[in-house]
Amino acid sequence: LLLHYSIPFRELETSIIRKVILSLLALCIGVFTAAETYAAWALSHPDAEGERIVLACKINPSRWENCTYKAWLELEDSDFLEAKNTLKKILNNHHLNSVALLLLSEAEFQLGHTKEACEVSHFYDDLYAGKSRLHETVTTYCSSPTPH
């Protein structure tokens, strides 16, 4: 059949490989676009149980907004350890995320990890030149800050 159309096998092989690569690339772009679209939609259309936000965070953990909301829901449910884990993941990529730092401070205090809570609280307070919403907490419950 190939000889009938006079298409050299090398050209056909290259053409097929090129089509496969382009198809895979298009599939990856489609999946990424779908994940981004769902994450944005879930954030603007939260459900009462927060299941959409949790799923959006799992699908695309790089969208810190969804994962921060997920951590807030975990704090509301008194699941402090899970909230801490979620917030640590956010802060691995977004070190100065003030919302995640504030929630992490709360999670650490709730877990009874005063030293860790104070470290996060000092760091957060330093971001706002000692005028943050945690400043009173820092001065009341924490000793002098540890170097960062």
JSON list of C-alpha atoms in Angstrom, two decimals:
[
{"chain": "A", "resi": 1, "resn": "LEU", "atom": "CA", "xyz": [0.00, 0.00, 0.00]},
{"chain": "A", "resi": 2, "resn": "LEU", "atom": "CA", "xyz": [2.81, 2.43, 0.86]},
{"chain": "A", "resi": 3, "resn": "LEU", "atom": "CA", "xyz": [4.60, 1.68, -2.39]},
{"chain": "A", "resi": 4, "resn": "HIS", "atom": "CA", "xyz": [1.42, 2.33, -4.30]},
{"chain": "A", "resi": 5, "resn": "TYR", "atom": "CA", "xyz": [1.32, 5.96, -3.12]},
{"chain": "A", "resi": 6, "resn": "SER", "atom": "CA", "xyz": [5.08, 6.41, -3.48]},
{"chain": "A", "resi": 7, "resn": "ILE", "atom": "CA", "xyz": [5.46, 7.82, 0.06]},
{"chain": "A", "resi": 8, "resn": "PRO", "atom": "CA", "xyz": [8.87, 7.03, 1.48]},
{"chain": "A", "resi": 9, "resn": "PHE", "atom": "CA", "xyz": [8.60, 5.17, 4.79]},
{"chain": "A", "resi": 10, "resn": "ARG", "atom": "CA", "xyz": [10.88, 7.69, 6.58]},
{"chain": "A", "resi": 11, "resn": "GLU", "atom": "CA", "xyz": [8.61, 10.60, 5.68]},
{"chain": "A", "resi": 12, "resn": "LEU", "atom": "CA", "xyz": [5.54, 8.68, 6.81]},
{"chain": "A", "resi": 13, "resn": "GLU", "atom": "CA", "xyz": [7.20, 7.72, 10.09]},
{"chain": "A", "resi": 14, "resn": "THR", "atom": "CA", "xyz": [8.27, 11.33, 10.74]},
{"chain": "A", "resi": 15, "resn": "SER", "atom": "CA", "xyz": [4.80, 12.57, 9.86]},
{"chain": "A", "resi": 16, "resn": "ILE", "atom": "CA", "xyz": [3.15, 10.13, 12.29]},
{"chain": "A", "resi": 17, "resn": "ILE", "atom": "CA", "xyz": [5.56, 11.01, 15.10]},
{"chain": "A", "resi": 18, "resn": "ARG", "atom": "CA", "xyz": [4.96, 14.72, 14.49]},
{"chain": "A", "resi": 19, "resn": "LYS", "atom": "CA", "xyz": [1.17, 14.18, 14.61]},
{"chain": "A", "resi": 20, "resn": "VAL", "atom": "CA", "xyz": [1.44, 12.15, 17.82]},
{"chain": "A", "resi": 21, "resn": "ILE", "atom": "CA", "xyz": [3.60, 14.81, 19.48]},
{"chain": "A", "resi": 22, "resn": "LEU", "atom": "CA", "xyz": [1.26, 17.61, 18.41]},
{"chain": "A", "resi": 23, "resn": "SER", "atom": "CA", "xyz": [-1.77, 15.62, 19.59]},
{"chain": "A", "resi": 24, "resn": "LEU", "atom": "CA", "xyz": [-0.18, 15.02, 23.00]},
{"chain": "A", "resi": 25, "resn": "LEU", "atom": "CA", "xyz": [0.75, 18.68, 23.27]},
{"chain": "A", "resi": 26, "resn": "ALA", "atom": "CA", "xyz": [-2.82, 19.71, 22.41]},
{"chain": "A", "resi": 27, "resn": "LEU", "atom": "CA", "xyz": [-4.14, 17.24, 25.00]},
{"chain": "A", "resi": 28, "resn": "CYS", "atom": "CA", "xyz": [-1.84, 18.66, 27.70]},
{"chain": "A", "resi": 29, "resn": "ILE", "atom": "CA", "xyz": [-2.89, 22.21, 26.87]},
{"chain": "A", "resi": 30, "resn": "GLY", "atom": "CA", "xyz": [-6.54, 21.15, 26.98]},
{"chain": "A", "resi": 31, "resn": "VAL", "atom": "CA", "xyz": [-6.17, 19.47, 30.38]},
{"chain": "A", "resi": 32, "resn": "PHE", "atom": "CA", "xyz": [-4.31, 22.48, 31.79]},
{"chain": "A", "resi": 33, "resn": "THR", "atom": "CA", "xyz": [-6.93, 24.87, 30.44]},
{"chain": "A", "resi": 34, "resn": "ALA", "atom": "CA", "xyz": [-9.75, 22.75, 31.87]},
{"chain": "A", "resi": 35, "resn": "ALA", "atom": "CA", "xyz": [-8.05, 22.66, 35.30]},
{"chain": "A", "resi": 36, "resn": "GLU", "atom": "CA", "xyz": [-7.53, 26.43, 35.28]},
{"chain": "A", "resi": 37, "resn": "THR", "atom": "CA", "xyz": [-11.12, 27.04, 34.20]},
{"chain": "A", "resi": 38, "resn": "TYR", "atom": "CA", "xyz": [-12.52, 24.75, 36.88]},
{"chain": "A", "resi": 39, "resn": "ALA", "atom": "CA", "xyz": [-10.33, 26.32, 39.57]},
{"chain": "A", "resi": 40, "resn": "ALA", "atom": "CA", "xyz": [-11.51, 29.81, 38.65]},
{"chain": "A", "resi": 41, "resn": "TRP", "atom": "CA", "xyz": [-15.13, 28.70, 38.45]},
{"chain": "A", "resi": 42, "resn": "ALA", "atom": "CA", "xyz": [-14.98, 26.86, 41.81]},
{"chain": "A", "resi": 43, "resn": "LEU", "atom": "CA", "xyz": [-13.60, 29.96, 43.52]},
{"chain": "A", "resi": 44, "resn": "SER", "atom": "CA", "xyz": [-16.39, 32.16, 42.17]},
{"chain": "A", "resi": 45, "resn": "HIS", "atom": "CA", "xyz": [-19.12, 29.54, 42.79]},
{"chain": "A", "resi": 46, "resn": "PRO", "atom": "CA", "xyz": [-18.35, 27.95, 46.18]},
{"chain": "A", "resi": 47, "resn": "ASP", "atom": "CA", "xyz": [-20.73, 25.33, 47.49]},
{"chain": "A", "resi": 48, "resn": "ALA", "atom": "CA", "xyz": [-21.87, 25.11, 51.11]},
{"chain": "A", "resi": 49, "resn": "GLU", "atom": "CA", "xyz": [-19.65, 22.13, 51.94]},
{"chain": "A", "resi": 50, "resn": "GLY", "atom": "CA", "xyz": [-16.61, 23.45, 50.10]},
{"chain": "A", "resi": 51, "resn": "GLU", "atom": "CA", "xyz": [-16.28, 20.29, 48.01]},
{"chain": "A", "resi": 52, "resn": "ARG", "atom": "CA", "xyz": [-15.65, 22.28, 44.82]},
{"chain": "A", "resi": 53, "resn": "ILE", "atom": "CA", "xyz": [-12.84, 24.22, 46.44]},
{"chain": "A", "resi": 54, "resn": "VAL", "atom": "CA", "xyz": [-11.23, 21.06, 47.82]},
{"chain": "A", "resi": 55, "resn": "LEU", "atom": "CA", "xyz": [-11.40, 19.45, 44.39]},
{"chain": "A", "resi": 56, "resn": "ALA", "atom": "CA", "xyz": [-10.08, 22.59, 42.69]},
{"chain": "A", "resi": 57, "resn": "CYS", "atom": "CA", "xyz": [-7.11, 22.63, 45.08]},
{"chain": "A", "resi": 58, "resn": "LYS", "atom": "CA", "xyz": [-6.40, 18.97, 44.36]},
{"chain": "A", "resi": 59, "resn": "ILE", "atom": "CA", "xyz": [-6.68, 19.45, 40.59]},
{"chain": "A", "resi": 60, "resn": "ASN", "atom": "CA", "xyz": [-4.51, 22.54, 40.53]},
{"chain": "A", "resi": 61, "resn": "PRO", "atom": "CA", "xyz": [-2.57, 23.14, 43.76]},
{"chain": "A", "resi": 62, "resn": "SER", "atom": "CA", "xyz": [-0.65, 26.02, 42.17]},
{"chain": "A", "resi": 63, "resn": "ARG", "atom": "CA", "xyz": [-3.81, 28.16, 42.44]},
{"chain": "A", "resi": 64, "resn": "TRP", "atom": "CA", "xyz": [-3.11, 29.38, 45.96]},
{"chain": "A", "resi": 65, "resn": "GLU", "atom": "CA", "xyz": [-6.48, 31.13, 46.22]},
{"chain": "A", "resi": 66, "resn": "ASN", "atom": "CA", "xyz": [-8.39, 27.85, 46.15]},
{"chain": "A", "resi": 67, "resn": "CYS", "atom": "CA", "xyz": [-5.97, 26.11, 48.48]},
{"chain": "A", "resi": 68, "resn": "THR", "atom": "CA", "xyz": [-6.07, 29.01, 50.95]},
{"chain": "A", "resi": 69, "resn": "TYR", "atom": "CA", "xyz": [-9.85, 28.82, 50.95]},
{"chain": "A", "resi": 70, "resn": "LYS", "atom": "CA", "xyz": [-9.55, 25.05, 51.48]},
{"chain": "A", "resi": 71, "resn": "ALA", "atom": "CA", "xyz": [-7.28, 25.66, 54.49]},
{"chain": "A", "resi": 72, "resn": "TRP", "atom": "CA", "xyz": [-9.76, 28.19, 55.89]},
{"chain": "A", "resi": 73, "resn": "LEU", "atom": "CA", "xyz": [-12.52, 25.58, 55.60]},
{"chain": "A", "resi": 74, "resn": "GLU", "atom": "CA", "xyz": [-10.29, 23.06, 57.38]},
{"chain": "A", "resi": 75, "resn": "LEU", "atom": "CA", "xyz": [-9.71, 25.55, 60.21]},
{"chain": "A", "resi": 76, "resn": "GLU", "atom": "CA", "xyz": [-13.48, 26.13, 60.43]},
{"chain": "A", "resi": 77, "resn": "ASP", "atom": "CA", "xyz": [-13.91, 22.35, 60.77]},
{"chain": "A", "resi": 78, "resn": "SER", "atom": "CA", "xyz": [-11.22, 22.26, 63.49]},
{"chain": "A", "resi": 79, "resn": "ASP", "atom": "CA", "xyz": [-9.03, 20.10, 61.26]},
{"chain": "A", "resi": 80, "resn": "PHE", "atom": "CA", "xyz": [-5.95, 22.05, 62.28]},
{"chain": "A", "resi": 81, "resn": "LEU", "atom": "CA", "xyz": [-3.34, 19.52, 61.18]},
{"chain": "A", "resi": 82, "resn": "GLU", "atom": "CA", "xyz": [-4.79, 19.26, 57.67]},
{"chain": "A", "resi": 83, "resn": "ALA", "atom": "CA", "xyz": [-5.02, 23.06, 57.49]},
{"chain": "A", "resi": 84, "resn": "LYS", "atom": "CA", "xyz": [-1.37, 23.30, 58.51]},
{"chain": "A", "resi": 85, "resn": "ASN", "atom": "CA", "xyz": [-0.36, 20.82, 55.81]},
{"chain": "A", "resi": 86, "resn": "THR", "atom": "CA", "xyz": [-2.37, 22.67, 53.16]},
{"chain": "A", "resi": 87, "resn": "LEU", "atom": "CA", "xyz": [-0.87, 26.01, 54.18]},
{"chain": "A", "resi": 88, "resn": "LYS", "atom": "CA", "xyz": [2.69, 24.66, 54.23]},
{"chain": "A", "resi": 89, "resn": "LYS", "atom": "CA", "xyz": [2.22, 23.50, 50.62]},
{"chain": "A", "resi": 90, "resn": "ILE", "atom": "CA", "xyz": [1.03, 26.96, 49.62]},
{"chain": "A", "resi": 91, "resn": "LEU", "atom": "CA", "xyz": [3.96, 28.62, 51.37]},
{"chain": "A", "resi": 92, "resn": "ASN", "atom": "CA", "xyz": [6.46, 26.33, 49.64]},
{"chain": "A", "resi": 93, "resn": "ASN", "atom": "CA", "xyz": [5.68, 28.19, 46.41]},
{"chain": "A", "resi": 94, "resn": "HIS", "atom": "CA", "xyz": [4.41, 31.52, 47.73]},
{"chain": "A", "resi": 95, "resn": "HIS", "atom": "CA", "xyz": [6.66, 32.36, 50.69]},
{"chain": "A", "resi": 96, "resn": "LEU", "atom": "CA", "xyz": [5.17, 35.79, 51.34]},
{"chain": "A", "resi": 97, "resn": "ASN", "atom": "CA", "xyz": [1.52, 34.87, 51.02]},
{"chain": "A", "resi": 98, "resn": "SER", "atom": "CA", "xyz": [0.15, 36.89, 53.91]},
{"chain": "A", "resi": 99, "resn": "VAL", "atom": "CA", "xyz": [-3.22, 35.12, 54.04]},
{"chain": "A", "resi": 100, "resn": "ALA", "atom": "CA", "xyz": [-1.54, 31.71, 54.25]},
{"chain": "A", "resi": 101, "resn": "LEU", "atom": "CA", "xyz": [0.85, 32.99, 56.94]},
{"chain": "A", "resi": 102, "resn": "LEU", "atom": "CA", "xyz": [-2.02, 34.38, 59.00]},
{"chain": "A", "resi": 103, "resn": "LEU", "atom": "CA", "xyz": [-3.98, 31.12, 58.77]},
{"chain": "A", "resi": 104, "resn": "LEU", "atom": "CA", "xyz": [-0.86, 29.06, 59.50]},
{"chain": "A", "resi": 105, "resn": "SER", "atom": "CA", "xyz": [-0.30, 31.06, 62.67]},
{"chain": "A", "resi": 106, "resn": "GLU", "atom": "CA", "xyz": [-3.85, 30.21, 63.75]},
{"chain": "A", "resi": 107, "resn": "ALA", "atom": "CA", "xyz": [-3.41, 26.52, 62.93]},
{"chain": "A", "resi": 108, "resn": "GLU", "atom": "CA", "xyz": [-0.13, 26.32, 64.86]},
{"chain": "A", "resi": 109, "resn": "PHE", "atom": "CA", "xyz": [-1.65, 28.02, 67.92]},
{"chain": "A", "resi": 110, "resn": "GLN", "atom": "CA", "xyz": [-4.66, 25.69, 67.78]},
{"chain": "A", "resi": 111, "resn": "LEU", "atom": "CA", "xyz": [-2.35, 22.67, 67.61]},
{"chain": "A", "resi": 112, "resn": "GLY", "atom": "CA", "xyz": [-0.52, 23.94, 70.69]},
{"chain": "A", "resi": 113, "resn": "HIS", "atom": "CA", "xyz": [2.69, 24.57, 68.71]},
{"chain": "A", "resi": 114, "resn": "THR", "atom": "CA", "xyz": [3.44, 27.90, 70.35]},
{"chain": "A", "resi": 115, "resn": "LYS", "atom": "CA", "xyz": [7.05, 28.12, 69.17]},
{"chain": "A", "resi": 116, "resn": "GLU", "atom": "CA", "xyz": [6.10, 27.51, 65.52]},
{"chain": "A", "resi": 117, "resn": "ALA", "atom": "CA", "xyz": [3.06, 29.79, 65.81]},
{"chain": "A", "resi": 118, "resn": "CYS", "atom": "CA", "xyz": [5.21, 32.59, 67.21]},
{"chain": "A", "resi": 119, "resn": "GLU", "atom": "CA", "xyz": [7.80, 32.20, 64.44]},
{"chain": "A", "resi": 120, "resn": "VAL", "atom": "CA", "xyz": [5.10, 32.51, 61.79]},
{"chain": "A", "resi": 121, "resn": "SER", "atom": "CA", "xyz": [3.40, 35.34, 63.68]},
{"chain": "A", "resi": 122, "resn": "HIS", "atom": "CA", "xyz": [6.66, 37.31, 64.01]},
{"chain": "A", "resi": 123, "resn": "PHE", "atom": "CA", "xyz": [7.35, 36.83, 60.30]},
{"chain": "A", "resi": 124, "resn": "TYR", "atom": "CA", "xyz": [3.83, 37.96, 59.42]},
{"chain": "A", "resi": 125, "resn": "ASP", "atom": "CA", "xyz": [4.07, 40.96, 61.76]},
{"chain": "A", "resi": 126, "resn": "ASP", "atom": "CA", "xyz": [7.43, 41.93, 60.26]},
{"chain": "A", "resi": 127, "resn": "LEU", "atom": "CA", "xyz": [5.83, 42.04, 56.80]},
{"chain": "A", "resi": 128, "resn": "TYR", "atom": "CA", "xyz": [3.64, 44.85, 58.13]},
{"chain": "A", "resi": 129, "resn": "ALA", "atom": "CA", "xyz": [6.41, 46.64, 60.03]},
{"chain": "A", "resi": 130, "resn": "GLY", "atom": "CA", "xyz": [5.04, 45.60, 63.42]},
{"chain": "A", "resi": 131, "resn": "LYS", "atom": "CA", "xyz": [1.53, 46.89, 62.69]},
{"chain": "A", "resi": 132, "resn": "SER", "atom": "CA", "xyz": [-0.20, 43.70, 61.60]},
{"chain": "A", "resi": 133, "resn": "ARG", "atom": "CA", "xyz": [-3.38, 42.22, 62.99]},
{"chain": "A", "resi": 134, "resn": "LEU", "atom": "CA", "xyz": [-1.13, 39.71, 64.80]},
{"chain": "A", "resi": 135, "resn": "HIS", "atom": "CA", "xyz": [0.99, 42.35, 66.52]},
{"chain": "A", "resi": 136, "resn": "GLU", "atom": "CA", "xyz": [-0.94, 42.16, 69.79]},
{"chain": "A", "resi": 137, "resn": "THR", "atom": "CA", "xyz": [-0.78, 38.35, 69.70]},
{"chain": "A", "resi": 138, "resn": "VAL", "atom": "CA", "xyz": [2.98, 38.52, 69.12]},
{"chain": "A", "resi": 139, "resn": "THR", "atom": "CA", "xyz": [3.58, 40.91, 72.00]},
{"chain": "A", "resi": 140, "resn": "THR", "atom": "CA", "xyz": [1.26, 38.98, 74.35]},
{"chain": "A", "resi": 141, "resn": "TYR", "atom": "CA", "xyz": [2.19, 35.35, 73.65]},
{"chain": "A", "resi": 142, "resn": "CYS", "atom": "CA", "xyz": [5.59, 35.39, 72.00]},
{"chain": "A", "resi": 143, "resn": "SER", "atom": "CA", "xyz": [9.05, 36.38, 73.13]},
{"chain": "A", "resi": 144, "resn": "SER", "atom": "CA", "xyz": [11.45, 38.25, 70.89]},
{"chain": "A", "resi": 145, "resn": "PRO", "atom": "CA", "xyz": [11.53, 37.07, 67.30]},
{"chain": "A", "resi": 146, "resn": "THR", "atom": "CA", "xyz": [13.92, 34.44, 66.09]},
{"chain": "A", "resi": 147, "resn": "PRO", "atom": "CA", "xyz": [16.08, 35.32, 63.08]},
{"chain": "A", "resi": 148, "resn": "HIS", "atom": "CA", "xyz": [14.52, 34.32, 59.74]}
]
